[in-house]
Short mmCIF file of C-alpha atoms and ligand atoms in Angstrom, two decimals:
data_model
loop_
_atom_site.label_atom_id
_atom_site.label_comp_id
_atom_site.label_asym_id
_atom_site.label_seq_id
_atom_site.Cartn_x
_atom_site.Cartn_y
_atom_site.Cartn_z
CA MET A 1 -48.42 -12.36 -16.35
CA ASN A 2 -45.62 -14.81 -15.33
CA GLU A 3 -43.91 -15.05 -11.98
CA TYR A 4 -40.67 -13.32 -13.26
CA ASN A 5 -42.61 -10.29 -14.37
CA ARG A 6 -44.80 -10.28 -11.40
CA LEU A 7 -41.92 -9.90 -9.00
CA SER A 8 -39.73 -8.02 -11.39
CA ASN A 9 -42.51 -5.08 -11.57
CA LYS A 10 -43.20 -5.26 -7.91
CA TYR A 11 -40.01 -4.77 -6.61
CA ASN A 12 -38.07 -3.08 -9.38
CA TYR A 13 -35.55 -5.88 -9.73
CA SER A 14 -34.61 -6.90 -13.32
CA PRO A 15 -35.95 -9.95 -14.94
CA ALA A 16 -32.36 -11.17 -15.39
CA ILE A 17 -31.93 -11.15 -11.38
CA VAL A 18 -35.61 -12.28 -10.69
CA SER A 19 -35.24 -15.31 -13.01
CA ARG A 20 -31.86 -16.50 -11.69
CA LEU A 21 -33.36 -16.08 -8.05
CA ILE A 22 -36.26 -18.28 -8.91
CA GLU A 23 -34.18 -20.77 -10.50
CA TYR A 24 -31.73 -20.93 -7.61
CA PHE A 25 -34.25 -20.75 -4.56
CA GLY A 26 -37.59 -21.15 -5.91
CA GLU A 27 -40.38 -18.43 -5.97
CA LYS A 28 -41.18 -17.83 -2.39
CA ARG A 29 -37.52 -17.52 -1.20
CA ALA A 30 -36.53 -15.43 -4.34
CA GLU A 31 -39.16 -12.95 -3.28
CA ASN A 32 -38.02 -13.01 0.41
CA ILE A 33 -34.46 -12.39 -0.89
CA ILE A 34 -35.49 -9.40 -2.96
CA LYS A 35 -37.41 -7.93 -0.05
CA GLU A 36 -34.29 -8.24 2.12
CA LEU A 37 -32.04 -6.69 -0.67
CA LYS A 38 -34.28 -3.68 -0.59
CA THR A 39 -33.54 -3.14 3.17
CA PRO A 40 -30.30 -2.65 5.10
CA SER A 41 -28.32 -5.67 6.55
CA ARG A 42 -29.86 -6.73 9.76
CA VAL A 43 -26.36 -7.31 11.03
CA PHE A 44 -24.32 -4.28 10.92
CA ALA A 45 -20.51 -5.15 11.54
CA VAL A 46 -17.48 -3.17 12.53
CA ARG A 47 -14.03 -4.56 12.22
CA VAL A 48 -11.67 -3.70 15.19
CA ASN A 49 -8.01 -2.69 14.06
CA SER A 50 -6.35 -4.94 16.50
CA LEU A 51 -3.19 -3.09 15.57
CA MET A 52 -4.50 -0.22 17.80
CA ILE A 53 -6.97 -1.33 20.20
CA SER A 54 -8.64 -4.43 21.51
CA THR A 55 -12.36 -5.55 20.96
CA ASP A 56 -13.24 -5.02 24.51
CA GLN A 57 -11.82 -1.66 24.38
CA VAL A 58 -13.94 -0.61 21.38
CA LEU A 59 -17.01 -2.46 23.09
CA GLU A 60 -16.39 -0.04 26.11
CA GLU A 61 -16.09 2.88 24.09
CA LEU A 62 -19.32 2.17 22.20
CA GLU A 63 -21.16 1.59 25.52
CA GLN A 64 -20.03 5.00 26.80
CA SER A 65 -21.49 6.62 23.74
CA SER A 66 -24.84 4.38 24.40
CA ILE A 67 -24.40 2.49 21.15
CA LYS A 68 -25.56 -1.16 21.62
CA ALA A 69 -23.16 -3.58 20.30
CA THR A 70 -21.85 -7.39 20.87
CA PRO A 71 -18.78 -9.14 20.10
CA HIS A 72 -18.92 -11.64 17.42
CA PRO A 73 -19.12 -15.17 19.15
CA THR A 74 -16.34 -16.72 17.03
CA ILE A 75 -14.62 -13.91 14.92
CA GLU A 76 -12.54 -12.07 17.73
CA ASP A 77 -11.91 -8.59 15.68
CA ALA A 78 -15.71 -8.48 14.54
CA ILE A 79 -18.19 -6.31 16.52
CA LEU A 80 -22.07 -6.60 15.70
CA LEU A 81 -24.29 -3.59 15.98
CA GLU A 82 -27.95 -3.34 15.96
CA VAL A 83 -29.91 -2.00 12.99
CA GLU A 84 -33.22 -0.27 14.33
CA GLY A 85 -36.35 -0.20 12.40
CA PRO A 86 -38.47 -0.17 10.27
CA PHE A 87 -40.07 2.69 11.62
CA LEU A 88 -43.11 4.53 10.29
CA VAL A 89 -42.26 7.62 8.37
CA LYS A 90 -45.30 9.81 8.14
CA GLY A 91 -44.37 11.95 5.13
CA ILE A 92 -45.55 15.31 6.31
CA GLY A 93 -43.67 18.21 4.62
CA LYS A 94 -42.60 19.38 1.23
CA LYS A 95 -41.21 16.92 -1.07
CA VAL A 96 -37.63 16.30 -2.06
CA ILE A 97 -36.71 13.56 -4.47
CA ALA A 98 -33.37 12.11 -4.31
CA ASP A 99 -31.27 9.87 -6.37
CA LYS A 100 -31.06 6.16 -5.69
CA PHE A 101 -27.74 6.21 -3.89
CA ALA A 102 -28.59 8.97 -1.89
CA CYS A 103 -31.97 7.28 -0.70
CA GLU A 104 -30.13 4.24 0.19
CA SER A 105 -28.08 6.15 2.78
CA VAL A 106 -30.94 8.36 3.78
CA MET A 107 -33.09 5.32 4.64
CA GLN A 108 -30.56 4.50 7.20
CA GLY A 109 -30.34 7.66 8.80
CA SER A 110 -27.78 9.77 6.80
CA ASP A 111 -28.30 13.54 6.05
CA LEU A 112 -29.26 14.37 2.36
CA TYR A 113 -26.22 16.03 0.61
CA SER A 114 -27.42 18.55 -2.31
CA SER A 115 -25.64 16.44 -4.69
CA GLY A 116 -28.02 13.79 -4.24
CA VAL A 117 -31.22 15.74 -4.89
CA ILE A 118 -32.89 15.16 -8.35
CA LYS A 119 -36.13 17.46 -7.95
CA LEU A 120 -37.82 19.39 -5.08
CA GLU A 121 -40.68 21.65 -4.16
CA LYS A 122 -39.96 25.27 -3.45
CA ILE A 123 -38.39 25.19 0.13
CA LYS A 124 -36.60 27.47 2.67
CA VAL A 125 -34.37 26.81 5.33
CA SER A 126 -35.84 25.18 8.50
CA ASP A 127 -38.90 23.77 6.33
CA PRO A 128 -40.07 20.19 7.09
CA VAL A 129 -39.36 18.07 4.30
CA VAL A 130 -40.17 14.41 3.25
CA ILE A 131 -37.55 12.43 1.11
CA GLU A 132 -38.64 10.10 -1.64
CA ASP A 133 -37.15 8.01 -4.26
CA LYS A 134 -38.11 8.59 -8.01
CA ASN A 135 -40.80 5.83 -7.23
CA GLY A 136 -42.38 7.63 -4.58
CA LEU A 137 -40.99 5.51 -1.69
CA ILE A 138 -40.57 7.76 1.24
CA VAL A 139 -37.42 6.86 2.99
CA ALA A 140 -37.22 9.59 5.56
CA GLU A 141 -38.36 13.02 6.91
CA GLY A 142 -35.95 15.95 7.69
CA ILE A 143 -35.38 19.67 8.06
CA ALA A 144 -34.23 21.78 5.23
CA LYS A 145 -30.67 23.10 5.75
CA MET A 146 -30.29 25.07 2.48
CA ASN A 147 -33.20 26.65 0.37
CA SER A 148 -34.24 25.16 -2.97
CA LYS A 149 -32.26 27.65 -5.01
CA SER A 150 -29.13 26.87 -3.20
CA ILE A 151 -29.86 22.98 -3.60
CA MET A 152 -30.35 23.24 -7.28
CA GLN A 153 -27.35 25.65 -7.90
CA ARG A 154 -25.42 22.49 -6.28
CA ILE A 155 -23.97 24.47 -3.32
CA LYS A 156 -22.02 21.57 -1.52
CA GLY A 157 -23.27 20.55 1.80
CA VAL A 158 -26.32 18.90 3.71
CA ALA A 159 -29.59 19.94 1.96
CA VAL A 160 -31.56 18.07 4.50
CA GLN A 161 -30.94 17.02 8.00
CA THR A 162 -32.78 13.72 8.43
CA THR A 163 -34.70 13.50 11.57
CA ASN A 164 -36.70 10.33 11.09
CA SER A 165 -35.65 7.39 8.67
CA ILE A 166 -37.08 4.03 8.15
CA TYR A 167 -33.85 2.46 9.63
CA LYS A 168 -31.21 3.78 11.66
CA ILE A 169 -27.66 2.73 12.10
CA PRO A 170 -25.15 4.04 14.42
CA ASP A 171 -23.23 7.08 12.56
CA LEU A 172 -19.74 5.58 13.40
CA LYS A 173 -17.91 7.21 10.38
CA ASN A 174 -18.23 10.68 12.47
CA SER A 175 -16.87 8.88 15.65
CA HIS A 176 -13.54 9.29 17.31
CA LEU A 177 -12.96 5.57 17.04
CA TYR A 178 -13.34 6.04 13.21
CA SER A 179 -11.17 9.03 12.88
CA ARG A 180 -8.21 7.44 14.81
CA GLY A 181 -8.14 4.41 12.82
CA MET A 182 -9.43 1.96 15.67
CA ILE A 183 -12.34 0.57 13.47
CA TYR A 184 -13.07 -0.09 9.85
CA LEU A 185 -16.82 -0.46 8.73
CA GLN A 186 -17.27 -3.69 6.86
CA SER A 187 -19.91 -6.39 6.33
CA LEU A 188 -19.30 -9.54 8.29
CA PRO A 189 -18.64 -11.75 5.29
CA ALA A 190 -16.13 -9.34 3.92
CA ILE A 191 -14.37 -9.72 7.20
CA ILE A 192 -14.61 -13.56 6.82
CA ALA A 193 -13.09 -13.37 3.35
CA SER A 194 -9.91 -11.95 4.63
CA LYS A 195 -9.75 -14.37 7.54
CA VAL A 196 -10.13 -17.58 5.14
CA LEU A 197 -7.01 -16.44 3.29
CA GLU A 198 -5.07 -17.13 6.47
CA PRO A 199 -2.26 -14.63 5.88
CA GLN A 200 0.86 -15.46 7.92
CA PRO A 201 3.41 -12.87 9.39
CA ASN A 202 6.35 -12.11 6.86
CA GLU A 203 4.25 -13.44 3.69
CA PHE A 204 3.89 -11.79 0.43
CA VAL A 205 0.37 -11.29 -0.44
CA ILE A 206 -1.36 -9.55 -3.61
CA ASP A 207 -4.62 -7.96 -3.54
CA MET A 208 -5.66 -7.83 -7.17
CA CYS A 209 -8.53 -5.58 -6.83
CA ALA A 210 -7.70 -3.57 -3.58
CA ALA A 211 -9.61 -0.39 -3.28
CA PRO A 212 -10.85 1.17 -0.92
CA GLY A 213 -8.61 -1.21 1.05
CA GLY A 214 -11.32 -3.14 3.16
CA LYS A 215 -9.63 -6.27 2.55
CA THR A 216 -5.96 -5.05 2.13
CA THR A 217 -5.92 -3.34 5.63
CA HIS A 218 -7.47 -6.43 7.33
CA ILE A 219 -4.81 -8.82 5.87
CA ALA A 220 -2.39 -6.06 7.10
CA GLN A 221 -3.75 -6.44 10.53
CA ILE A 222 -3.72 -10.23 10.52
CA MET A 223 -0.16 -10.13 9.41
CA ASN A 224 0.69 -7.96 12.34
CA ASN A 225 2.24 -5.35 9.80
CA THR A 226 4.86 -7.72 8.78
CA GLY A 227 5.72 -9.18 5.21
CA LYS A 228 4.33 -7.29 2.07
CA ILE A 229 0.91 -6.80 0.62
CA LEU A 230 0.90 -5.22 -2.98
CA ALA A 231 -2.35 -3.59 -3.46
CA LEU A 232 -3.53 -2.94 -6.98
CA ASP A 233 -6.33 -1.21 -8.30
CA ARG A 234 -6.94 0.51 -11.64
CA SER A 235 -9.15 3.34 -10.32
CA LYS A 236 -6.97 6.45 -9.23
CA LYS A 237 -9.97 7.93 -7.06
CA ARG A 238 -10.33 4.58 -5.26
CA LEU A 239 -6.52 4.06 -4.80
CA GLN A 240 -6.32 7.53 -3.03
CA LYS A 241 -9.20 6.17 -0.63
CA LEU A 242 -7.16 2.93 0.03
CA ARG A 243 -4.09 5.22 0.92
CA ARG A 244 -6.22 7.48 3.23
CA ASN A 245 -7.52 4.21 4.84
CA VAL A 246 -4.02 2.58 4.98
CA LYS A 247 -2.84 5.77 6.79
CA ARG A 248 -5.82 6.16 9.10
CA LEU A 249 -5.26 2.45 10.35
CA GLY A 250 -1.57 2.72 10.61
CA ILE A 251 -0.69 0.03 8.13
CA LYS A 252 3.08 0.11 7.40
CA ASN A 253 3.26 -3.24 5.05
CA VAL A 254 1.36 -2.19 2.10
CA ILE A 255 2.73 -1.10 -1.49
CA SER A 256 -0.09 0.40 -3.47
CA ILE A 257 0.14 0.76 -7.18
CA ARG A 258 -2.45 2.01 -9.97
CA LEU A 259 -2.45 -0.88 -12.42
CA ASP A 260 -4.72 -2.95 -14.46
CA SER A 261 -3.95 -6.09 -12.49
CA ARG A 262 -4.94 -8.30 -15.57
CA LEU A 263 -1.53 -7.31 -16.86
CA LEU A 264 0.34 -8.08 -13.95
CA SER A 265 2.00 -11.35 -14.67
CA LYS A 266 2.97 -9.92 -18.19
CA LYS A 267 4.59 -6.85 -16.60
CA TYR A 268 6.16 -8.77 -13.65
CA PRO A 269 6.46 -12.41 -14.80
CA CYS A 270 8.78 -13.31 -11.95
CA LEU A 271 6.25 -12.24 -8.98
CA GLU A 272 5.37 -15.26 -6.63
CA ALA A 273 2.92 -14.72 -4.22
CA ASP A 274 2.04 -16.87 -1.01
CA ARG A 275 -1.36 -15.70 -1.21
CA ILE A 276 -3.61 -13.68 -3.33
CA ILE A 277 -7.16 -12.23 -2.98
CA VAL A 278 -9.42 -11.48 -5.95
CA ASP A 279 -12.37 -9.35 -5.08
CA PRO A 280 -13.13 -8.21 -8.52
CA PRO A 281 -15.80 -5.82 -9.82
CA CYS A 282 -19.15 -7.71 -9.79
CA THR A 283 -22.79 -6.85 -10.66
CA ALA A 284 -23.03 -5.89 -6.89
CA ILE A 285 -26.59 -7.27 -6.87
CA GLY A 286 -25.79 -8.62 -3.17
CA VAL A 287 -25.16 -5.10 -1.87
CA ARG A 288 -27.90 -3.80 0.48
CA PRO A 289 -29.97 -1.64 0.75
CA LYS A 290 -30.51 -1.57 -2.93
CA LEU A 291 -33.88 -0.03 -3.81
CA TYR A 292 -33.91 -1.29 -7.49
CA ASP A 293 -31.54 -3.13 -9.57
CA ASN A 294 -31.38 -3.10 -13.45
CA SER A 295 -28.60 -5.81 -14.07
CA THR A 296 -29.24 -7.50 -17.48
CA ASP A 297 -28.11 -10.83 -18.75
CA LYS A 298 -25.40 -9.28 -20.87
CA GLU A 299 -23.84 -7.53 -17.74
CA ILE A 300 -23.86 -10.49 -15.69
CA ILE A 301 -22.18 -12.53 -18.56
CA SER A 302 -19.61 -9.99 -19.48
CA THR A 303 -18.75 -9.28 -15.85
CA SER A 304 -18.24 -12.93 -15.33
CA ALA A 305 -15.79 -13.11 -18.29
CA TYR A 306 -13.88 -10.13 -16.91
CA GLN A 307 -13.55 -11.65 -13.37
CA ARG A 308 -11.93 -14.99 -14.94
CA GLN A 309 -9.23 -12.74 -16.54
CA PHE A 310 -7.96 -11.78 -12.94
CA LEU A 311 -8.25 -15.43 -11.82
CA LYS A 312 -6.31 -16.57 -14.79
CA VAL A 313 -3.53 -14.05 -13.66
CA ALA A 314 -3.77 -15.19 -10.08
CA ALA A 315 -3.26 -18.62 -10.82
CA LYS A 316 -0.04 -17.83 -12.73
CA LEU A 317 1.64 -15.66 -9.73
CA LEU A 318 0.53 -18.04 -7.02
CA LYS A 319 3.32 -20.27 -5.36
CA PRO A 320 2.42 -23.97 -5.12
CA SER A 321 0.53 -24.65 -2.16
CA GLY A 322 -0.32 -21.10 -2.09
CA THR A 323 -3.91 -19.53 -1.54
CA ILE A 324 -6.01 -17.56 -3.53
CA VAL A 325 -9.40 -16.47 -2.18
CA TYR A 326 -12.18 -15.25 -4.58
CA SER A 327 -15.07 -13.20 -3.28
CA THR A 328 -17.86 -11.30 -4.78
CA CYS A 329 -20.75 -9.24 -3.41
CA THR A 330 -23.39 -10.87 -6.05
CA LEU A 331 -25.33 -13.69 -6.29
CA THR A 332 -25.26 -14.93 -9.84
CA ALA A 333 -23.99 -18.29 -10.39
CA GLU A 334 -22.08 -17.22 -13.40
CA GLU A 335 -19.78 -14.72 -11.18
CA ASN A 336 -19.55 -17.37 -8.60
CA GLU A 337 -19.81 -20.94 -8.75
CA SER A 338 -19.16 -21.08 -12.58
CA ASN A 339 -16.14 -19.03 -12.30
CA ILE A 340 -14.67 -21.45 -9.64
CA LYS A 341 -15.59 -24.29 -11.98
CA TYR A 342 -13.43 -22.68 -14.36
CA CYS A 343 -10.57 -22.40 -12.14
CA LEU A 344 -10.89 -26.20 -11.51
CA GLU A 345 -11.21 -27.30 -15.11
CA GLU A 346 -9.08 -24.59 -17.11
CA LEU A 347 -6.56 -23.24 -14.54
CA GLY A 348 -5.56 -26.52 -12.68
CA LEU A 349 -6.54 -25.01 -9.24
CA ARG A 350 -7.73 -27.15 -6.49
CA LEU A 351 -10.80 -25.97 -3.91
CA LYS A 352 -9.97 -25.53 -0.33
CA ASP A 353 -12.68 -26.76 2.17
CA LEU A 354 -14.65 -23.94 3.81
CA SER A 355 -17.40 -25.88 4.99
CA LYS A 356 -16.49 -25.34 8.68
CA THR A 357 -16.60 -21.45 7.82
CA PRO A 358 -19.88 -19.49 8.69
CA GLY A 359 -22.29 -19.22 5.72
CA SER A 360 -24.03 -21.71 3.58
CA PRO A 361 -22.71 -23.90 0.90
CA GLY A 362 -22.81 -22.84 -2.76
CA LEU A 363 -25.17 -23.69 -5.47
CA SER A 364 -24.23 -27.47 -6.32
CA SER A 365 -26.21 -27.29 -9.76
CA TYR A 366 -23.38 -25.22 -10.95
CA LEU A 367 -20.31 -26.66 -9.09
CA SER A 368 -20.11 -30.11 -7.80
CA ASP A 369 -18.01 -29.49 -5.00
CA ALA A 370 -19.96 -26.38 -4.03
CA LYS A 371 -20.07 -27.22 -0.30
CA LYS A 372 -16.78 -26.39 0.01
CA THR A 373 -17.53 -22.71 -1.00
CA ARG A 374 -19.50 -20.32 0.92
CA ARG A 375 -22.42 -18.09 0.17
CA PHE A 376 -24.15 -15.61 2.76
CA HIS A 377 -27.79 -15.15 1.98
CA PRO A 378 -29.74 -11.78 2.98
CA ASP A 379 -32.71 -13.96 4.01
CA LEU A 380 -30.74 -16.38 6.17
CA HIS A 381 -27.77 -14.48 7.47
CA GLY A 382 -29.03 -11.06 7.59
CA THR A 383 -25.99 -9.87 5.63
CA PRO A 384 -25.42 -8.83 2.07
CA ALA A 385 -25.22 -11.71 -0.43
CA ILE A 386 -21.69 -12.72 -0.71
CA PHE A 387 -19.83 -15.57 -2.14
CA ILE A 388 -16.33 -16.98 -0.99
CA ALA A 389 -14.04 -19.50 -2.39
CA SER A 390 -10.68 -20.60 -1.49
CA LEU A 391 -8.42 -22.12 -4.02
CA THR A 392 -4.76 -23.68 -3.99
CA LYS A 393 -2.42 -25.09 -6.56
CA ASP A 394 -0.14 -28.16 -6.58
N1 SAM B 1 -11.25 -5.56 -2.29
C1 SAM B 1 -11.87 -4.02 -1.93
C2 SAM B 1 -12.16 -3.84 -0.54
O1 SAM B 1 -12.32 -5.03 0.29
O2 SAM B 1 -12.34 -2.84 -0.20
C3 SAM B 1 -13.21 -3.89 -2.81
C4 SAM B 1 -12.88 -4.19 -4.20
S1 SAM B 1 -14.22 -3.60 -5.34
C5 SAM B 1 -15.15 -4.89 -5.17
C6 SAM B 1 -13.37 -4.05 -7.05
C7 SAM B 1 -12.36 -3.09 -7.31
O3 SAM B 1 -11.65 -3.47 -8.41
C8 SAM B 1 -12.54 -1.66 -7.46
O4 SAM B 1 -11.89 -0.63 -6.64
C9 SAM B 1 -12.27 -1.39 -9.09
O5 SAM B 1 -11.49 0.05 -9.30
C10 SAM B 1 -11.01 -2.25 -9.21
N2 SAM B 1 -10.78 -2.86 -10.59
C11 SAM B 1 -11.69 -2.88 -11.91
N3 SAM B 1 -10.91 -3.27 -12.71
C12 SAM B 1 -9.63 -3.57 -12.56
C13 SAM B 1 -8.53 -3.89 -13.07
N4 SAM B 1 -8.67 -4.19 -14.37
N5 SAM B 1 -7.34 -3.75 -12.34
C14 SAM B 1 -7.30 -3.49 -11.18
N6 SAM B 1 -8.27 -3.27 -10.49
C15 SAM B 1 -9.46 -3.03 -11.22
#
């Protein structure tokens, strides 16, 4: 059995991913990266909504709730929280098998909702249960809050209250800080992506793939609610989420429109933006925790081609000397460095130098100036795998 197949079978990550990781980083590091991807980020970040509250005030409120948090040493609106674990989960109780998405949340301490259950033994309310993924990995133990019949009838609600999970992250989504719009839960590299766009007060910014609004709302915050941000997304449901986030965070300078943003320059040829953020759909291989990933070569190649369509439109709508930030939460060179090479060679854009920004350089075998781009590596930075590049035009 070759090394691709060994790692692929051992970790349930597709040969397309494993072969690329080995090519980029060698066998040993490839294995470490996959191990990391199967677990939550070690660095769990929260963005402070500086329009409403200071970082010190958020830190104080977290301390009052006994949540351990520290300010980021250089990024003033980022707070870092501790991810506890791994803990031993004994696996005593009746078996509940949950889907991948549910297991990835439950392994971090969330409760299991009935919609995430695939199969289960006969259980009654208050029975101790063990939550497993379809491959038999135990992610948590808990107490049944519904009986098996109600769960399989898909009665909405919490099916199992998690009492012991492999990892634990603070449940900030149910906090006052969150509901009052004082914080946004966002990975550290995602916070950095909006920072490197360097939006200025009163500018016109386009976010081509905006929902659920992590970067849009951050950009609005950096611009101190001045200027205009055109936030576009094709998905109605995700755009509704963006609008809820915009409202929750007290953002006033966002116009959100449901649109296939690849058509933007055709529909509105006169638009000219100071800055554009392109955070397109990607194969999301860098998102963690991910218990398994079946991405194929075909998906990687077609996603890369799709992403180029946004970049092409962004290059048309950018003012001379303006800035485009491109970011993905994946680690294939096709979707990252090769797409930037395309921007330089086919779209006449130039790379801005991010070498002083946190993170590591991109892959130089795919882009000669890769040192100007940033990669965040799960094994080195404790974050999801994220790529960021900043581009300009003359
Ligand atoms: N930037 C967002 C944030 O920080 O919260 C995350 C964006 S997510 C990676 C990619 C988004 O692109 C999805 O919300 C998806 O609906 C949207 N999308 C996919 N195809 C699109 C298209 N043709 N036009 C506009 N949006 C699109």
